[in-house]
Amino acid sequence: MIDVKNYPFSGWRAEKKAKAKYLLGIVRFCGWGATIILLVSFMFFRS
């Protein structure tokens, strides 16, 4: 049996945690992409 009193709050917390993880993944991915692009362009302009 689901604890009705605690269910919405725990569900909201889990959703918030999942969203934070998702955003962190995007930020990390963008950070890696930006780093690679900067390195490639730096090497390209140096040559």
PDB file of N, CA and C in Angstrom:
ATOM      1  N   MET A   1       0.842  -1.205   0.000  1.00  0.00           N
ATOM      2  CA  MET A   1       0.000   0.000   0.000  1.00  0.00           C
ATOM      3  C   MET A   1       0.879   1.259   0.000  1.00  0.00           C
ATOM      4  N   ILE A   2       0.556   2.192  -0.873  1.00  0.00           N
ATOM      5  CA  ILE A   2       1.321   3.436  -0.969  1.00  0.00           C
ATOM      6  C   ILE A   2       0.899   4.393   0.142  1.00  0.00           C
ATOM      7  N   ASP A   3       1.868   5.011   0.763  1.00  0.00           N
ATOM      8  CA  ASP A   3       1.583   6.018   1.786  1.00  0.00           C
ATOM      9  C   ASP A   3       1.134   7.295   1.069  1.00  0.00           C
ATOM     10  N   VAL A   4      -0.165   7.528   1.062  1.00  0.00           N
ATOM     11  CA  VAL A   4      -0.750   8.639   0.298  1.00  0.00           C
ATOM     12  C   VAL A   4      -0.237   9.987   0.786  1.00  0.00           C
ATOM     13  N   LYS A   5      -0.024  10.095   2.089  1.00  0.00           N
ATOM     14  CA  LYS A   5       0.404  11.361   2.685  1.00  0.00           C
ATOM     15  C   LYS A   5       1.812  11.749   2.215  1.00  0.00           C
ATOM     16  N   ASN A   6       2.669  10.754   2.048  1.00  0.00           N
ATOM     17  CA  ASN A   6       4.067  11.001   1.715  1.00  0.00           C
ATOM     18  C   ASN A   6       4.350  10.844   0.225  1.00  0.00           C
ATOM     19  N   TYR A   7       3.416  10.260  -0.523  1.00  0.00           N
ATOM     20  CA  TYR A   7       3.656   9.923  -1.929  1.00  0.00           C
ATOM     21  C   TYR A   7       3.959  11.130  -2.826  1.00  0.00           C
ATOM     22  N   PRO A   8       3.143  12.194  -2.802  1.00  0.00           N
ATOM     23  CA  PRO A   8       3.409  13.323  -3.715  1.00  0.00           C
ATOM     24  C   PRO A   8       4.769  13.970  -3.459  1.00  0.00           C
ATOM     25  N   PHE A   9       5.112  14.094  -2.173  1.00  0.00           N
ATOM     26  CA  PHE A   9       6.371  14.740  -1.809  1.00  0.00           C
ATOM     27  C   PHE A   9       7.570  13.915  -2.270  1.00  0.00           C
ATOM     28  N   SER A  10       7.519  12.598  -2.005  1.00  0.00           N
ATOM     29  CA  SER A  10       8.623  11.721  -2.390  1.00  0.00           C
ATOM     30  C   SER A  10       8.737  11.648  -3.912  1.00  0.00           C
ATOM     31  N   GLY A  11       7.592  11.646  -4.597  1.00  0.00           N
ATOM     32  CA  GLY A  11       7.588  11.629  -6.059  1.00  0.00           C
ATOM     33  C   GLY A  11       8.190  12.903  -6.617  1.00  0.00           C
ATOM     34  N   TRP A  12       7.842  14.045  -5.992  1.00  0.00           N
ATOM     35  CA  TRP A  12       8.370  15.340  -6.423  1.00  0.00           C
ATOM     36  C   TRP A  12       9.879  15.400  -6.214  1.00  0.00           C
ATOM     37  N   ARG A  13      10.329  14.864  -5.093  1.00  0.00           N
ATOM     38  CA  ARG A  13      11.767  14.855  -4.793  1.00  0.00           C
ATOM     39  C   ARG A  13      12.533  14.003  -5.792  1.00  0.00           C
ATOM     40  N   ALA A  14      11.968  12.833  -6.116  1.00  0.00           N
ATOM     41  CA  ALA A  14      12.615  11.930  -7.069  1.00  0.00           C
ATOM     42  C   ALA A  14      12.685  12.576  -8.451  1.00  0.00           C
ATOM     43  N   GLU A  15      11.595  13.262  -8.823  1.00  0.00           N
ATOM     44  CA  GLU A  15      11.533  13.931 -10.120  1.00  0.00           C
ATOM     45  C   GLU A  15      12.566  15.058 -10.179  1.00  0.00           C
ATOM     46  N   LYS A  16      12.662  15.813  -9.083  1.00  0.00           N
ATOM     47  CA  LYS A  16      13.613  16.920  -9.010  1.00  0.00           C
ATOM     48  C   LYS A  16      15.045  16.398  -9.114  1.00  0.00           C
ATOM     49  N   LYS A  17      15.308  15.273  -8.436  1.00  0.00           N
ATOM     50  CA  LYS A  17      16.629  14.664  -8.453  1.00  0.00           C
ATOM     51  C   LYS A  17      16.988  14.183  -9.854  1.00  0.00           C
ATOM     52  N   ALA A  18      16.014  13.569 -10.531  1.00  0.00           N
ATOM     53  CA  ALA A  18      16.224  13.067 -11.890  1.00  0.00           C
ATOM     54  C   ALA A  18      16.487  14.223 -12.850  1.00  0.00           C
ATOM     55  N   LYS A  19      15.732  15.314 -12.667  1.00  0.00           N
ATOM     56  CA  LYS A  19      15.884  16.496 -13.525  1.00  0.00           C
ATOM     57  C   LYS A  19      17.270  17.119 -13.319  1.00  0.00           C
ATOM     58  N   ALA A  20      17.719  17.176 -12.070  1.00  0.00           N
ATOM     59  CA  ALA A  20      19.028  17.738 -11.755  1.00  0.00           C
ATOM     60  C   ALA A  20      20.134  16.901 -12.398  1.00  0.00           C
ATOM     61  N   LYS A  21      19.969  15.567 -12.337  1.00  0.00           N
ATOM     62  CA  LYS A  21      20.941  14.651 -12.928  1.00  0.00           C
ATOM     63  C   LYS A  21      20.995  14.846 -14.439  1.00  0.00           C
ATOM     64  N   TYR A  22      19.816  15.009 -15.041  1.00  0.00           N
ATOM     65  CA  TYR A  22      19.693  15.200 -16.490  1.00  0.00           C
ATOM     66  C   TYR A  22      20.378  16.498 -16.918  1.00  0.00           C
ATOM     67  N   LEU A  23      20.103  17.582 -16.165  1.00  0.00           N
ATOM     68  CA  LEU A  23      20.704  18.882 -16.478  1.00  0.00           C
ATOM     69  C   LEU A  23      22.217  18.840 -16.306  1.00  0.00           C
ATOM     70  N   LEU A  24      22.667  18.149 -15.253  1.00  0.00           N
ATOM     71  CA  LEU A  24      24.100  18.028 -15.004  1.00  0.00           C
ATOM     72  C   LEU A  24      24.778  17.285 -16.150  1.00  0.00           C
ATOM     73  N   GLY A  25      24.100  16.253 -16.663  1.00  0.00           N
ATOM     74  CA  GLY A  25      24.617  15.501 -17.804  1.00  0.00           C
ATOM     75  C   GLY A  25      24.755  16.375 -19.036  1.00  0.00           C
ATOM     76  N   ILE A  26      23.745  17.214 -19.282  1.00  0.00           N
ATOM     77  CA  ILE A  26      23.770  18.132 -20.430  1.00  0.00           C
ATOM     78  C   ILE A  26      24.918  19.131 -20.282  1.00  0.00           C
ATOM     79  N   VAL A  27      25.051  19.698 -19.088  1.00  0.00           N
ATOM     80  CA  VAL A  27      26.109  20.681 -18.830  1.00  0.00           C
ATOM     81  C   VAL A  27      27.484  20.055 -19.048  1.00  0.00           C
ATOM     82  N   ARG A  28      27.653  18.821 -18.534  1.00  0.00           N
ATOM     83  CA  ARG A  28      28.927  18.116 -18.669  1.00  0.00           C
ATOM     84  C   ARG A  28      29.225  17.823 -20.136  1.00  0.00           C
ATOM     85  N   PHE A  29      28.186  17.392 -20.865  1.00  0.00           N
ATOM     86  CA  PHE A  29      28.324  17.079 -22.293  1.00  0.00           C
ATOM     87  C   PHE A  29      28.711  18.332 -23.071  1.00  0.00           C
ATOM     88  N   CYS A  30      28.036  19.452 -22.784  1.00  0.00           N
ATOM     89  CA  CYS A  30      28.329  20.725 -23.453  1.00  0.00           C
ATOM     90  C   CYS A  30      29.737  21.194 -23.113  1.00  0.00           C
ATOM     91  N   GLY A  31      30.136  20.994 -21.875  1.00  0.00           N
ATOM     92  CA  GLY A  31      31.476  21.374 -21.443  1.00  0.00           C
ATOM     93  C   GLY A  31      32.547  20.616 -22.208  1.00  0.00           C
ATOM     94  N   TRP A  32      32.341  19.294 -22.352  1.00  0.00           N
ATOM     95  CA  TRP A  32      33.277  18.472 -23.116  1.00  0.00           C
ATOM     96  C   TRP A  32      33.305  18.913 -24.572  1.00  0.00           C
ATOM     97  N   GLY A  33      32.123  19.150 -25.148  1.00  0.00           N
ATOM     98  CA  GLY A  33      32.021  19.587 -26.541  1.00  0.00           C
ATOM     99  C   GLY A  33      32.755  20.893 -26.766  1.00  0.00           C
ATOM    100  N   ALA A  34      32.556  21.842 -25.860  1.00  0.00           N
ATOM    101  CA  ALA A  34      33.201  23.150 -25.972  1.00  0.00           C
ATOM    102  C   ALA A  34      34.721  23.013 -25.862  1.00  0.00           C
ATOM    103  N   THR A  35      35.172  22.168 -24.946  1.00  0.00           N
ATOM    104  CA  THR A  35      36.610  21.953 -24.760  1.00  0.00           C
ATOM    105  C   THR A  35      37.242  21.371 -26.012  1.00  0.00           C
ATOM    106  N   ILE A  36      36.574  20.356 -26.590  1.00  0.00           N
ATOM    107  CA  ILE A  36      37.087  19.714 -27.806  1.00  0.00           C
ATOM    108  C   ILE A  36      37.121  20.706 -28.964  1.00  0.00           C
ATOM    109  N   ILE A  37      36.042  21.486 -29.120  1.00  0.00           N
ATOM    110  CA  ILE A  37      35.970  22.480 -30.196  1.00  0.00           C
ATOM    111  C   ILE A  37      37.084  23.524 -30.038  1.00  0.00           C
ATOM    112  N   LEU A  38      37.292  23.977 -28.806  1.00  0.00           N
ATOM    113  CA  LEU A  38      38.348  24.957 -28.552  1.00  0.00           C
ATOM    114  C   LEU A  38      39.722  24.391 -28.887  1.00  0.00           C
ATOM    115  N   LEU A  39      39.983  23.155 -28.466  1.00  0.00           N
ATOM    116  CA  LEU A  39      41.273  22.520 -28.745  1.00  0.00           C
ATOM    117  C   LEU A  39      41.497  22.351 -30.239  1.00  0.00           C
ATOM    118  N   VAL A  40      40.463  21.877 -30.940  1.00  0.00           N
ATOM    119  CA  VAL A  40      40.565  21.656 -32.388  1.00  0.00           C
ATOM    120  C   VAL A  40      40.797  22.977 -33.116  1.00  0.00           C
ATOM    121  N   SER A  41      40.021  24.000 -32.768  1.00  0.00           N
ATOM    122  CA  SER A  41      40.167  25.301 -33.432  1.00  0.00           C
ATOM    123  C   SER A  41      41.528  25.924 -33.104  1.00  0.00           C
ATOM    124  N   PHE A  42      41.993  25.729 -31.871  1.00  0.00           N
ATOM    125  CA  PHE A  42      43.306  26.241 -31.461  1.00  0.00           C
ATOM    126  C   PHE A  42      44.411  25.595 -32.291  1.00  0.00           C
ATOM    127  N   MET A  43      44.342  24.260 -32.432  1.00  0.00           N
ATOM    128  CA  MET A  43      45.324  23.528 -33.239  1.00  0.00           C
ATOM    129  C   MET A  43      45.237  23.943 -34.705  1.00  0.00           C
ATOM    130  N   PHE A  44      44.018  24.139 -35.181  1.00  0.00           N
ATOM    131  CA  PHE A  44      43.796  24.501 -36.584  1.00  0.00           C
ATOM    132  C   PHE A  44      44.384  25.881 -36.882  1.00  0.00           C
ATOM    133  N   PHE A  45      44.169  26.826 -35.972  1.00  0.00           N
ATOM    134  CA  PHE A  45      44.678  28.185 -36.192  1.00  0.00           C
ATOM    135  C   PHE A  45      46.189  28.270 -35.984  1.00  0.00           C
ATOM    136  N   ARG A  46      46.739  27.376 -35.159  1.00  0.00           N
ATOM    137  CA  ARG A  46      48.187  27.364 -34.917  1.00  0.00           C
ATOM    138  C   ARG A  46      48.940  26.886 -36.148  1.00  0.00           C
ATOM    139  N   SER A  47      48.379  25.925 -36.879  1.00  0.00           N
ATOM    140  CA  SER A  47      49.063  25.328 -38.022  1.00  0.00           C
ATOM    141  C   SER A  47      49.123  26.297 -39.203  1.00  0.00           C
TER     142      SER A  47
END
